[in-house]
Every structure is written in structure tokens, then in C-alpha cells.
């Protein structure tokens, strides 16, 4: 293993040439006289107090609406990413507070029902010319535009996170296959981020989270598939043999064992020159597990049925709410909808009125109204979407 703290001179702390940009915010930020937190720690707690963070406990990681308490939720995934990234960052001498903030906020804008929901929302965005929808961008949108906290005067304020945290959130894409991740130098407007994984993060800490995102979900998804009977122990024994043929250091594929393997490998092979890196063997192991998961979990016929069900729910809810738009900007149709669909209509009414007051939407513009519907749906938990969909099919 290389010496610990080998990245200390590039950590995102005071003295780093990129630090002032890293702690910059979109708007002037209120400051309490007795606040003892540094900027990234303050961002972490603002994320932790947000409603979007609370909703993660009822959002799908891979398998939805299961009664088994041991199946991973989006909130558990976030906790795993936080743990993995802080372990790596701490060993390397990077800023663990920044790493924690990015990891905690990286999936705040994830759609209900995981990537199945994300796919349907992306299709609706394209249909209505609203740009591209991907959860990394939606996470940034939520922390920039949607989530609010009260200041000392009990006035709502946007989260207004630091540039480095916002950048780490939109740059975190764990589906990009990279052996090493090195930060970019330029600090551009994150609103111009038009595709997942398009750019490397601005900080080494962001690179750590990007690597940790994949480390955290690969073996956890296999454990869930075993728990639910989608895979058998015989399947796993065969995969374990294939992985040990690539690298004898792989002693198992349970979550703790494989995460430990990848953490040790990243800590051993990362350098300032290469970036946050895996060895060639560990990279091949990661590719093998990823390919196995796609073939045996993510793209199976059983999950295809689930994706079709998610599509039905999202399209049904969207169509019902879209039909309530009025050219004059009035909400009479939406108000009338409360009689038949109280949860769907009432909560959307609250959403629309509040964000109209912040100037995010103009209800008289159909495209704004559609954007409001899609924002509302993308913020739903799985349980709330099931609840509102059941209103549509219950008489």
C-alpha cells in the first residue's frame, strides 16, 4: 500500500488554487455569527435536512415495492457510497467533509422506481422539448431550484450549495466505465452539463465519489437478487470462480468482501498523476461483475415486467394532471380533480402554487405546467406513486 495521506497536497482545502471556486455559491449566503462549520460541512447538513433526502428511504435502488426489509433502498445505497468514499478519501488525505457532502446528495433527484422511472421521464422530457432528463442533472436541479430550508428569520432559502458539491453531484455517474478518474481543471457553468458522465469532476473528492458509487452497488445488487431468489447460490459460486481466475485476491462476492477488495485496490493504485484508479485486475473484475449484473439482473424479463408497470403508472399520472392545464392560468380543473384523486391533485396543487410563488413556473404556459408535473413526479417516492396510481384505478 502507498503511504496514507498521499493526496494531501491536492485536497480541496484552503491553499488549494481551486478552493475559492470550489466554495463559491450561486447566491449570497446568510451566515450565522456562531456557526462553527466550514462550507462543505454546512452543505452536508443542508442536504441532510432536505425533504428530498428524507424521501430516499422510499425510493427503489433496483427492486421495488418488496416486503423484504433486507433489500436495498436508495437511502441505503447513499449511505454505502458515503461510507466507501469517506474511507478512500480519508486514507488518501483528501477532504472527507466534501466527499461526505457529495455522496449524501448525489442521488437526491433520482426518479421513483430507479432507472425504470428515469427512462420514462427522459422520454417525456424529449417529447415535450424540455431537454434531457437524467438523474444526475435532476439531482443538481433539485438542490439548485426545488429544495428549500428556513433561515434564522424563518424565510425559505434555496440550499445554495458550494460549486464543488454541486459539481460532484452532477458528475457522479457510476455507469461510466473508467479504470482511473482524474479531475478536470476548468470550472464551467454546470447548467451546460448535457449528458451523464460527460465530464470528470472538478475535485479529487468528486472523483472518489464517482468511483465509490459503482463500488457500492455492484455486489449489493447481487445480494438483493439472491435474497429475492432471482439468483441462486450455484450461480454465485460460478461467478466467484470466474472472478478469482481474474484476481486471486477476490475471496467472495458478498457486499463486505467485494467492497473491501475494491477499496484496498483503489487506495493502493491511486496516484495524483493517474487519479483515483483501479489496478488492471480490479478493473477487469469490476467489468465482469457489471456485465454479469446486466445479463442476470438489470435486463431480465422479470424486471422488464416491472419497467412496463412503472411506465403505465407514470404515463397515467402525467396524463391526468396534463389534462388540468388551463390557458388562463387558473386552476379550476385541478381543484375539481381533488374530489376523485385527493392525494394526486392536492399535493400537486401545493407544489404548483409554491413554486409559482418562487417564479419557477408560470401556470398559464403549457410547457411550464408540464415541467411542473414532471418535477412533481420525479420527486415522488415509490410508495406515494403507488398510492396516487391506486386512486386512478379505484372506484
mmCIF file of C-alpha atoms in Angstrom:
data_model
loop_
_atom_site.group_PDB
_atom_site.id
_atom_site.type_symbol
_atom_site.label_atom_id
_atom_site.label_comp_id
_atom_site.label_asym_id
_atom_site.label_seq_id
_atom_site.Cartn_x
_atom_site.Cartn_y
_atom_site.Cartn_z
ATOM 1 C CA UNK A 1 0.000 0.000 0.000
ATOM 2 C CA UNK A 2 1.229 3.552 -0.678
ATOM 3 C CA UNK A 3 1.671 5.808 2.297
ATOM 4 C CA UNK A 4 -1.568 7.251 3.672
ATOM 5 C CA UNK A 5 -2.344 10.933 3.038
ATOM 6 C CA UNK A 6 -0.512 10.813 -0.326
ATOM 7 C CA UNK A 7 -3.134 13.151 -1.853
ATOM 8 C CA UNK A 8 -2.965 15.705 0.953
ATOM 9 C CA UNK A 9 -1.388 18.435 -1.201
ATOM 10 C CA UNK A 10 -4.307 18.295 -3.695
ATOM 11 C CA UNK A 11 -7.087 18.048 -1.100
ATOM 12 C CA UNK A 12 -9.795 20.668 -1.549
ATOM 13 C CA UNK A 13 -8.905 22.784 1.466
ATOM 14 C CA UNK A 14 -7.716 26.348 1.955
ATOM 15 C CA UNK A 15 -4.500 26.863 -0.002
ATOM 16 C CA UNK A 16 -5.617 24.753 -2.955
ATOM 17 C CA UNK A 17 -5.612 27.049 -6.038
ATOM 18 C CA UNK A 18 -9.136 25.846 -6.882
ATOM 19 C CA UNK A 19 -10.512 26.352 -3.358
ATOM 20 C CA UNK A 20 -12.190 29.745 -3.830
ATOM 21 C CA UNK A 21 -14.027 28.434 -6.876
ATOM 22 C CA UNK A 22 -14.879 25.229 -5.012
ATOM 23 C CA UNK A 23 -16.601 27.089 -2.145
ATOM 24 C CA UNK A 24 -18.335 29.668 -4.377
ATOM 25 C CA UNK A 25 -22.150 29.715 -4.340
ATOM 26 C CA UNK A 26 -24.813 30.820 -6.812
ATOM 27 C CA UNK A 27 -26.199 33.480 -4.477
ATOM 28 C CA UNK A 28 -25.055 35.441 -1.428
ATOM 29 C CA UNK A 29 -25.334 33.133 1.572
ATOM 30 C CA UNK A 30 -26.599 34.054 5.015
ATOM 31 C CA UNK A 31 -24.140 33.360 7.805
ATOM 32 C CA UNK A 32 -24.868 32.789 11.488
ATOM 33 C CA UNK A 33 -22.464 34.576 13.821
ATOM 34 C CA UNK A 34 -21.940 31.476 15.959
ATOM 35 C CA UNK A 35 -21.733 28.899 13.114
ATOM 36 C CA UNK A 36 -18.655 26.721 13.636
ATOM 37 C CA UNK A 37 -18.966 24.714 10.406
ATOM 38 C CA UNK A 38 -16.771 25.102 7.339
ATOM 39 C CA UNK A 39 -18.565 25.477 3.959
ATOM 40 C CA UNK A 40 -18.681 21.814 2.914
ATOM 41 C CA UNK A 41 -19.866 20.692 6.340
ATOM 42 C CA UNK A 42 -22.646 23.242 6.136
ATOM 43 C CA UNK A 43 -23.617 21.818 2.736
ATOM 44 C CA UNK A 44 -23.708 18.307 4.167
ATOM 45 C CA UNK A 45 -26.172 19.283 6.891
ATOM 46 C CA UNK A 46 -28.320 21.267 4.448
ATOM 47 C CA UNK A 47 -28.601 18.168 2.269
ATOM 48 C CA UNK A 48 -29.316 16.017 5.311
ATOM 49 C CA UNK A 49 -32.182 18.317 6.387
ATOM 50 C CA UNK A 50 -33.775 18.446 2.921
ATOM 51 C CA UNK A 51 -37.059 16.723 2.096
ATOM 52 C CA UNK A 52 -35.518 15.065 -0.971
ATOM 53 C CA UNK A 53 -33.034 13.277 1.286
ATOM 54 C CA UNK A 54 -35.841 12.005 3.545
ATOM 55 C CA UNK A 55 -37.694 10.598 0.551
ATOM 56 C CA UNK A 56 -34.766 8.368 -0.433
ATOM 57 C CA UNK A 57 -35.839 5.773 2.136
ATOM 58 C CA UNK A 58 -38.879 5.008 -0.026
ATOM 59 C CA UNK A 59 -37.178 5.050 -3.424
ATOM 60 C CA UNK A 60 -36.060 1.995 -5.388
ATOM 61 C CA UNK A 61 -32.451 1.012 -5.788
ATOM 62 C CA UNK A 62 -33.098 -1.955 -8.141
ATOM 63 C CA UNK A 63 -36.045 -3.953 -6.772
ATOM 64 C CA UNK A 64 -39.232 -2.080 -5.933
ATOM 65 C CA UNK A 65 -42.123 -2.452 -3.530
ATOM 66 C CA UNK A 66 -40.766 -5.568 -1.886
ATOM 67 C CA UNK A 67 -41.864 -6.584 1.602
ATOM 68 C CA UNK A 68 -38.376 -7.843 2.474
ATOM 69 C CA UNK A 69 -36.709 -5.372 4.868
ATOM 70 C CA UNK A 70 -33.242 -6.527 3.818
ATOM 71 C CA UNK A 71 -33.476 -5.325 0.212
ATOM 72 C CA UNK A 72 -31.515 -2.161 -0.533
ATOM 73 C CA UNK A 73 -33.308 1.172 -0.844
ATOM 74 C CA UNK A 74 -31.924 4.324 -2.419
ATOM 75 C CA UNK A 75 -31.170 5.688 1.061
ATOM 76 C CA UNK A 76 -29.083 2.625 1.971
ATOM 77 C CA UNK A 77 -27.222 2.966 -1.318
ATOM 78 C CA UNK A 78 -26.405 6.595 -0.479
ATOM 79 C CA UNK A 79 -25.131 5.520 2.941
ATOM 80 C CA UNK A 80 -22.912 2.874 1.315
ATOM 81 C CA UNK A 81 -21.490 5.400 -1.163
ATOM 82 C CA UNK A 82 -20.819 7.777 1.715
ATOM 83 C CA UNK A 83 -19.014 5.065 3.689
ATOM 84 C CA UNK A 84 -16.891 3.864 0.760
ATOM 85 C CA UNK A 85 -15.951 7.346 -0.394
ATOM 86 C CA UNK A 86 -15.073 8.612 3.084
ATOM 87 C CA UNK A 87 -12.877 5.576 3.705
ATOM 88 C CA UNK A 88 -10.941 6.128 0.469
ATOM 89 C CA UNK A 89 -10.752 9.920 0.873
ATOM 90 C CA UNK A 90 -9.623 9.642 4.486
ATOM 91 C CA UNK A 91 -6.822 7.231 3.632
ATOM 92 C CA UNK A 92 -5.610 9.325 0.714
ATOM 93 C CA UNK A 93 -5.675 12.563 2.713
ATOM 94 C CA UNK A 94 -8.489 14.250 0.800
ATOM 95 C CA UNK A 95 -11.268 16.386 2.292
ATOM 96 C CA UNK A 96 -13.673 13.866 3.814
ATOM 97 C CA UNK A 97 -16.251 16.565 4.600
ATOM 98 C CA UNK A 98 -16.522 17.496 0.926
ATOM 99 C CA UNK A 99 -16.640 13.805 -0.001
ATOM 100 C CA UNK A 100 -19.424 13.208 2.520
ATOM 101 C CA UNK A 101 -21.488 16.119 1.203
ATOM 102 C CA UNK A 102 -21.229 14.975 -2.430
ATOM 103 C CA UNK A 103 -22.024 11.356 -1.558
ATOM 104 C CA UNK A 104 -25.023 12.301 0.571
ATOM 105 C CA UNK A 105 -26.510 14.497 -2.149
ATOM 106 C CA UNK A 106 -25.588 12.553 -5.261
ATOM 107 C CA UNK A 107 -28.965 10.812 -5.787
ATOM 108 C CA UNK A 108 -31.410 13.434 -4.451
ATOM 109 C CA UNK A 109 -33.011 13.799 -7.870
ATOM 110 C CA UNK A 110 -33.296 10.101 -8.662
ATOM 111 C CA UNK A 111 -36.650 9.171 -10.156
ATOM 112 C CA UNK A 112 -39.114 6.908 -8.353
ATOM 113 C CA UNK A 113 -38.625 3.229 -9.212
ATOM 114 C CA UNK A 114 -34.966 3.687 -10.098
ATOM 115 C CA UNK A 115 -33.711 3.621 -13.664
ATOM 116 C CA UNK A 116 -37.068 2.373 -14.939
ATOM 117 C CA UNK A 117 -38.704 5.606 -13.803
ATOM 118 C CA UNK A 118 -35.753 7.622 -15.093
ATOM 119 C CA UNK A 119 -36.163 6.152 -18.586
ATOM 120 C CA UNK A 120 -39.857 7.091 -18.811
ATOM 121 C CA UNK A 121 -39.263 10.621 -17.533
ATOM 122 C CA UNK A 122 -36.459 11.029 -20.083
ATOM 123 C CA UNK A 123 -38.865 10.058 -22.872
ATOM 124 C CA UNK A 124 -41.450 12.586 -21.656
ATOM 125 C CA UNK A 125 -38.813 15.323 -21.439
ATOM 126 C CA UNK A 126 -37.855 14.635 -25.042
ATOM 127 C CA UNK A 127 -41.473 14.525 -26.216
ATOM 128 C CA UNK A 128 -42.219 17.936 -24.716
ATOM 129 C CA UNK A 129 -38.895 19.558 -25.682
ATOM 130 C CA UNK A 130 -37.680 20.086 -22.148
ATOM 131 C CA UNK A 131 -34.106 18.981 -22.780
ATOM 132 C CA UNK A 132 -32.546 15.794 -21.434
ATOM 133 C CA UNK A 133 -33.592 14.142 -18.196
ATOM 134 C CA UNK A 134 -31.002 12.119 -16.317
ATOM 135 C CA UNK A 135 -30.903 11.681 -12.580
ATOM 136 C CA UNK A 136 -27.536 13.379 -12.089
ATOM 137 C CA UNK A 137 -28.854 16.542 -13.718
ATOM 138 C CA UNK A 138 -32.137 16.278 -11.857
ATOM 139 C CA UNK A 139 -30.224 15.988 -8.581
ATOM 140 C CA UNK A 140 -28.473 19.268 -9.379
ATOM 141 C CA UNK A 141 -31.806 20.823 -10.387
ATOM 142 C CA UNK A 142 -33.369 19.774 -7.089
ATOM 143 C CA UNK A 143 -30.565 21.191 -4.932
ATOM 144 C CA UNK A 144 -30.499 24.406 -7.006
ATOM 145 C CA UNK A 145 -34.198 25.075 -7.606
ATOM 146 C CA UNK A 146 -36.502 22.826 -5.597
ATOM 147 C CA UNK A 147 -35.177 22.154 -2.107
ATOM 148 C CA UNK A 148 -35.628 24.945 0.457
ATOM 149 C CA UNK A 149 -34.689 25.452 4.117
ATOM 150 C CA UNK A 150 -35.670 28.181 6.563
ATOM 151 C CA UNK A 151 -33.124 30.777 7.656
ATOM 152 C CA UNK A 152 -32.987 32.482 11.080
ATOM 153 C CA UNK A 153 -35.881 34.728 10.045
ATOM 154 C CA UNK A 154 -37.984 31.678 9.111
ATOM 155 C CA UNK A 155 -37.798 32.627 5.450
ATOM 156 C CA UNK A 156 -37.308 29.858 2.890
ATOM 157 C CA UNK A 157 -33.896 29.831 1.243
ATOM 158 C CA UNK A 158 -32.521 27.571 -1.523
ATOM 159 C CA UNK A 159 -29.885 25.049 -0.493
ATOM 160 C CA UNK A 160 -27.353 27.169 -2.425
ATOM 161 C CA UNK A 161 -24.587 24.576 -2.199
ATOM 162 C CA UNK A 162 -20.907 25.153 -2.966
ATOM 163 C CA UNK A 163 -19.693 24.683 -6.529
ATOM 164 C CA UNK A 164 -17.584 21.634 -5.621
ATOM 165 C CA UNK A 165 -20.595 19.847 -4.077
ATOM 166 C CA UNK A 166 -22.905 20.742 -6.959
ATOM 167 C CA UNK A 167 -20.249 19.609 -9.430
ATOM 168 C CA UNK A 168 -19.679 16.323 -7.606
ATOM 169 C CA UNK A 169 -23.418 15.637 -7.676
ATOM 170 C CA UNK A 170 -23.875 16.102 -11.425
ATOM 171 C CA UNK A 171 -20.534 14.436 -12.267
ATOM 172 C CA UNK A 172 -21.038 11.279 -10.204
ATOM 173 C CA UNK A 173 -22.369 8.926 -12.903
ATOM 174 C CA UNK A 174 -21.413 5.405 -11.808
ATOM 175 C CA UNK A 175 -22.359 3.775 -15.103
ATOM 176 C CA UNK A 176 -19.307 5.173 -16.892
ATOM 177 C CA UNK A 177 -16.580 2.525 -17.236
ATOM 178 C CA UNK A 178 -13.250 4.054 -16.220
ATOM 179 C CA UNK A 179 -10.091 2.498 -14.855
ATOM 180 C CA UNK A 180 -8.924 5.850 -13.490
ATOM 181 C CA UNK A 181 -10.648 9.188 -12.866
ATOM 182 C CA UNK A 182 -8.689 12.426 -12.757
ATOM 183 C CA UNK A 183 -10.337 15.800 -12.090
ATOM 184 C CA UNK A 184 -10.711 18.438 -14.772
ATOM 185 C CA UNK A 185 -9.144 21.868 -14.322
ATOM 186 C CA UNK A 186 -11.799 24.200 -15.722
ATOM 187 C CA UNK A 187 -14.835 25.360 -13.733
ATOM 188 C CA UNK A 188 -17.675 25.792 -16.205
ATOM 189 C CA UNK A 189 -21.362 26.564 -15.755
ATOM 190 C CA UNK A 190 -22.930 23.288 -14.583
ATOM 191 C CA UNK A 191 -26.194 24.204 -16.326
ATOM 192 C CA UNK A 192 -24.397 23.248 -19.550
ATOM 193 C CA UNK A 193 -23.907 19.638 -18.422
ATOM 194 C CA UNK A 194 -25.973 17.880 -21.088
ATOM 195 C CA UNK A 195 -25.234 14.160 -20.654
ATOM 196 C CA UNK A 196 -24.359 11.800 -17.800
ATOM 197 C CA UNK A 197 -20.650 11.180 -17.375
ATOM 198 C CA UNK A 198 -19.798 13.892 -19.909
ATOM 199 C CA UNK A 199 -17.058 15.462 -17.783
ATOM 200 C CA UNK A 200 -14.739 14.405 -14.989
ATOM 201 C CA UNK A 201 -15.449 16.023 -11.608
ATOM 202 C CA UNK A 202 -13.747 19.293 -10.628
ATOM 203 C CA UNK A 203 -12.131 17.801 -7.500
ATOM 204 C CA UNK A 204 -10.336 14.615 -6.497
ATOM 205 C CA UNK A 205 -13.052 14.242 -3.854
ATOM 206 C CA UNK A 206 -15.672 14.180 -6.613
ATOM 207 C CA UNK A 207 -13.623 11.530 -8.414
ATOM 208 C CA UNK A 208 -13.646 9.403 -5.254
ATOM 209 C CA UNK A 209 -17.455 9.564 -5.049
ATOM 210 C CA UNK A 210 -17.756 8.688 -8.732
ATOM 211 C CA UNK A 211 -15.651 5.563 -8.157
ATOM 212 C CA UNK A 212 -17.401 4.753 -4.864
ATOM 213 C CA UNK A 213 -20.844 4.888 -6.496
ATOM 214 C CA UNK A 214 -20.044 1.849 -8.615
ATOM 215 C CA UNK A 215 -18.195 0.019 -5.829
ATOM 216 C CA UNK A 216 -21.222 0.436 -3.562
ATOM 217 C CA UNK A 217 -23.893 -1.010 -5.819
ATOM 218 C CA UNK A 218 -22.275 -3.885 -7.719
ATOM 219 C CA UNK A 219 -22.191 -6.561 -5.038
ATOM 220 C CA UNK A 220 -25.157 -5.106 -3.141
ATOM 221 C CA UNK A 221 -27.396 -5.669 -6.159
ATOM 222 C CA UNK A 222 -26.212 -9.297 -6.306
ATOM 223 C CA UNK A 223 -27.059 -9.772 -2.615
ATOM 224 C CA UNK A 224 -30.566 -8.437 -3.253
ATOM 225 C CA UNK A 225 -31.038 -10.745 -6.242
ATOM 226 C CA UNK A 226 -30.020 -13.687 -4.032
ATOM 227 C CA UNK A 227 -32.336 -12.538 -1.246
ATOM 228 C CA UNK A 228 -35.280 -12.418 -3.654
ATOM 229 C CA UNK A 229 -34.472 -15.686 -5.443
ATOM 230 C CA UNK A 230 -33.548 -14.121 -8.771
ATOM 231 C CA UNK A 231 -30.112 -15.729 -8.425
ATOM 232 C CA UNK A 232 -29.081 -18.981 -6.763
ATOM 233 C CA UNK A 233 -26.020 -19.865 -4.692
ATOM 234 C CA UNK A 234 -24.857 -22.069 -7.561
ATOM 235 C CA UNK A 235 -24.920 -19.028 -9.859
ATOM 236 C CA UNK A 236 -22.786 -17.136 -7.362
ATOM 237 C CA UNK A 237 -20.249 -19.945 -6.928
ATOM 238 C CA UNK A 238 -19.641 -19.914 -10.677
ATOM 239 C CA UNK A 239 -19.196 -16.131 -10.678
ATOM 240 C CA UNK A 240 -16.829 -16.321 -7.699
ATOM 241 C CA UNK A 241 -14.658 -18.844 -9.588
ATOM 242 C CA UNK A 242 -14.523 -16.630 -12.674
ATOM 243 C CA UNK A 243 -13.560 -13.608 -10.602
ATOM 244 C CA UNK A 244 -10.851 -15.452 -8.684
ATOM 245 C CA UNK A 245 -9.405 -16.559 -12.029
ATOM 246 C CA UNK A 246 -9.011 -12.866 -12.880
ATOM 247 C CA UNK A 247 -7.588 -11.923 -9.470
ATOM 248 C CA UNK A 248 -6.963 -14.481 -6.689
ATOM 249 C CA UNK A 249 -7.419 -11.677 -4.141
ATOM 250 C CA UNK A 250 -11.184 -11.830 -4.742
ATOM 251 C CA UNK A 251 -12.236 -14.155 -1.928
ATOM 252 C CA UNK A 252 -16.005 -13.734 -2.278
ATOM 253 C CA UNK A 253 -18.703 -11.503 -3.725
ATOM 254 C CA UNK A 254 -20.735 -10.722 -0.649
ATOM 255 C CA UNK A 255 -21.078 -6.991 -0.149
ATOM 256 C CA UNK A 256 -18.482 -6.564 2.596
ATOM 257 C CA UNK A 257 -15.844 -8.724 0.923
ATOM 258 C CA UNK A 258 -16.066 -7.182 -2.540
ATOM 259 C CA UNK A 259 -16.290 -3.614 -1.248
ATOM 260 C CA UNK A 260 -13.180 -4.252 0.880
ATOM 261 C CA UNK A 261 -11.377 -5.639 -2.178
ATOM 262 C CA UNK A 262 -12.140 -2.568 -4.295
ATOM 263 C CA UNK A 263 -11.371 -0.056 -1.520
ATOM 264 C CA UNK A 264 -7.989 -1.642 -0.870
ATOM 265 C CA UNK A 265 -7.225 -1.693 -4.578
ATOM 266 C CA UNK A 266 -8.169 1.965 -5.119
ATOM 267 C CA UNK A 267 -6.114 3.066 -2.121
ATOM 268 C CA UNK A 268 -3.147 1.073 -3.388
ATOM 269 C CA UNK A 269 -3.189 2.180 -7.027
ATOM 270 C CA UNK A 270 -4.395 5.800 -6.935
ATOM 271 C CA UNK A 271 -1.805 8.494 -7.532
ATOM 272 C CA UNK A 272 -2.050 12.228 -8.114
ATOM 273 C CA UNK A 273 -0.762 11.673 -11.657
ATOM 274 C CA UNK A 274 -3.170 8.835 -12.570
ATOM 275 C CA UNK A 275 -6.083 9.973 -10.433
ATOM 276 C CA UNK A 276 -8.444 7.757 -8.431
ATOM 277 C CA UNK A 277 -7.568 4.442 -10.016
ATOM 278 C CA UNK A 278 -8.065 0.707 -10.019
ATOM 279 C CA UNK A 279 -5.429 -1.869 -10.926
ATOM 280 C CA UNK A 280 -5.896 -3.608 -14.266
ATOM 281 C CA UNK A 281 -7.021 -6.783 -12.472
ATOM 282 C CA UNK A 282 -9.558 -4.972 -10.290
ATOM 283 C CA UNK A 283 -10.872 -3.088 -13.314
ATOM 284 C CA UNK A 284 -11.419 -6.408 -15.105
ATOM 285 C CA UNK A 285 -13.187 -7.756 -12.005
ATOM 286 C CA UNK A 286 -15.434 -4.689 -11.963
ATOM 287 C CA UNK A 287 -16.246 -5.059 -15.657
ATOM 288 C CA UNK A 288 -17.009 -8.757 -15.161
ATOM 289 C CA UNK A 289 -19.403 -8.096 -12.271
ATOM 290 C CA UNK A 290 -21.075 -5.256 -14.160
ATOM 291 C CA UNK A 291 -21.630 -7.424 -17.243
ATOM 292 C CA UNK A 292 -22.949 -10.234 -15.049
ATOM 293 C CA UNK A 293 -25.410 -7.901 -13.318
ATOM 294 C CA UNK A 294 -26.754 -6.545 -16.583
ATOM 295 C CA UNK A 295 -27.285 -10.024 -18.035
ATOM 296 C CA UNK A 296 -28.682 -11.664 -14.902
ATOM 297 C CA UNK A 297 -30.408 -8.815 -13.039
ATOM 298 C CA UNK A 298 -30.991 -5.487 -14.792
ATOM 299 C CA UNK A 299 -32.081 -6.789 -18.211
ATOM 300 C CA UNK A 300 -34.022 -9.871 -17.145
ATOM 301 C CA UNK A 301 -37.591 -10.435 -18.328
ATOM 302 C CA UNK A 302 -38.847 -10.219 -14.756
ATOM 303 C CA UNK A 303 -37.578 -6.653 -14.381
ATOM 304 C CA UNK A 304 -38.947 -5.844 -17.859
ATOM 305 C CA UNK A 305 -42.458 -6.505 -16.482
ATOM 306 C CA UNK A 306 -41.671 -4.134 -13.638
ATOM 307 C CA UNK A 307 -40.478 -1.456 -16.093
ATOM 308 C CA UNK A 308 -43.718 -1.770 -18.062
ATOM 309 C CA UNK A 309 -45.709 -1.301 -14.856
ATOM 310 C CA UNK A 310 -43.678 1.797 -13.952
ATOM 311 C CA UNK A 311 -44.305 3.205 -17.441
ATOM 312 C CA UNK A 312 -48.044 2.662 -17.016
ATOM 313 C CA UNK A 313 -48.093 4.473 -13.672
ATOM 314 C CA UNK A 314 -46.018 7.460 -14.774
ATOM 315 C CA UNK A 315 -47.900 7.954 -18.056
ATOM 316 C CA UNK A 316 -51.262 7.608 -16.302
ATOM 317 C CA UNK A 317 -50.446 10.153 -13.607
ATOM 318 C CA UNK A 318 -48.908 12.514 -16.146
ATOM 319 C CA UNK A 319 -51.895 12.351 -18.491
ATOM 320 C CA UNK A 320 -54.421 13.023 -15.731
ATOM 321 C CA UNK A 321 -52.520 16.080 -14.494
ATOM 322 C CA UNK A 322 -51.735 17.372 -18.007
ATOM 323 C CA UNK A 323 -55.461 17.498 -18.779
ATOM 324 C CA UNK A 324 -55.954 20.043 -15.970
ATOM 325 C CA UNK A 325 -53.916 22.791 -17.679
ATOM 326 C CA UNK A 326 -55.864 25.969 -18.489
ATOM 327 C CA UNK A 327 -54.665 28.704 -20.844
ATOM 328 C CA UNK A 328 -55.743 31.454 -18.455
ATOM 329 C CA UNK A 329 -53.522 30.038 -15.711
ATOM 330 C CA UNK A 330 -56.476 29.260 -13.458
ATOM 331 C CA UNK A 331 -56.522 26.015 -11.505
ATOM 332 C CA UNK A 332 -60.261 25.231 -11.568
ATOM 333 C CA UNK A 333 -59.795 21.866 -13.279
ATOM 334 C CA UNK A 334 -57.066 20.881 -10.856
ATOM 335 C CA UNK A 335 -59.227 21.936 -7.915
ATOM 336 C CA UNK A 336 -62.109 19.808 -9.246
ATOM 337 C CA UNK A 337 -59.778 16.824 -9.551
ATOM 338 C CA UNK A 338 -59.351 16.717 -5.770
ATOM 339 C CA UNK A 339 -62.778 15.094 -5.449
ATOM 340 C CA UNK A 340 -61.731 11.987 -7.385
ATOM 341 C CA UNK A 341 -57.984 11.931 -6.745
ATOM 342 C CA UNK A 342 -57.353 13.782 -3.473
ATOM 343 C CA UNK A 343 -53.709 12.847 -2.924
ATOM 344 C CA UNK A 344 -52.577 13.288 -6.518
ATOM 345 C CA UNK A 345 -54.358 16.612 -7.051
ATOM 346 C CA UNK A 346 -53.962 18.208 -3.635
ATOM 347 C CA UNK A 347 -50.228 17.656 -3.354
ATOM 348 C CA UNK A 348 -49.675 18.766 -6.945
ATOM 349 C CA UNK A 349 -51.708 21.900 -6.237
ATOM 350 C CA UNK A 350 -49.459 22.660 -3.250
ATOM 351 C CA UNK A 351 -46.357 22.007 -5.368
ATOM 352 C CA UNK A 352 -47.556 24.198 -8.220
ATOM 353 C CA UNK A 353 -48.628 27.119 -6.030
ATOM 354 C CA UNK A 354 -45.429 27.149 -4.014
ATOM 355 C CA UNK A 355 -43.039 27.033 -6.956
ATOM 356 C CA UNK A 356 -45.159 29.517 -8.880
ATOM 357 C CA UNK A 357 -44.584 31.882 -5.949
ATOM 358 C CA UNK A 358 -40.806 31.382 -6.341
ATOM 359 C CA UNK A 359 -41.116 32.241 -10.074
ATOM 360 C CA UNK A 360 -40.034 28.752 -11.146
ATOM 361 C CA UNK A 361 -43.267 28.187 -13.094
ATOM 362 C CA UNK A 362 -45.874 30.258 -14.919
ATOM 363 C CA UNK A 363 -49.031 28.079 -14.885
ATOM 364 C CA UNK A 364 -50.505 29.841 -17.926
ATOM 365 C CA UNK A 365 -47.654 28.476 -20.067
ATOM 366 C CA UNK A 366 -48.308 24.860 -21.017
ATOM 367 C CA UNK A 367 -44.633 23.940 -21.136
ATOM 368 C CA UNK A 368 -44.125 25.331 -17.620
ATOM 369 C CA UNK A 369 -47.158 23.379 -16.450
ATOM 370 C CA UNK A 370 -45.785 20.170 -17.971
ATOM 371 C CA UNK A 371 -42.380 20.844 -16.386
ATOM 372 C CA UNK A 372 -44.119 21.268 -13.019
ATOM 373 C CA UNK A 373 -45.881 17.899 -13.452
ATOM 374 C CA UNK A 374 -42.637 16.128 -14.345
ATOM 375 C CA UNK A 375 -40.771 17.767 -11.455
ATOM 376 C CA UNK A 376 -43.550 16.649 -9.115
ATOM 377 C CA UNK A 377 -43.467 13.084 -10.427
ATOM 378 C CA UNK A 378 -39.663 12.864 -10.358
ATOM 379 C CA UNK A 379 -39.696 13.819 -6.681
ATOM 380 C CA UNK A 380 -42.234 11.152 -5.715
ATOM 381 C CA UNK A 381 -41.307 8.148 -3.650
ATOM 382 C CA UNK A 382 -42.300 4.696 -4.885
ATOM 383 C CA UNK A 383 -44.890 4.429 -2.130
ATOM 384 C CA UNK A 384 -46.508 7.768 -2.940
ATOM 385 C CA UNK A 385 -46.642 6.951 -6.641
ATOM 386 C CA UNK A 386 -48.354 3.634 -5.874
ATOM 387 C CA UNK A 387 -50.781 5.469 -3.591
ATOM 388 C CA UNK A 388 -51.712 8.062 -6.217
ATOM 389 C CA UNK A 389 -51.906 5.494 -9.027
ATOM 390 C CA UNK A 390 -54.261 3.382 -6.919
ATOM 391 C CA UNK A 391 -56.545 6.404 -6.736
ATOM 392 C CA UNK A 392 -56.833 6.266 -10.534
ATOM 393 C CA UNK A 393 -57.861 2.609 -10.606
ATOM 394 C CA UNK A 394 -60.099 2.514 -7.509
ATOM 395 C CA UNK A 395 -63.810 3.345 -7.559
#
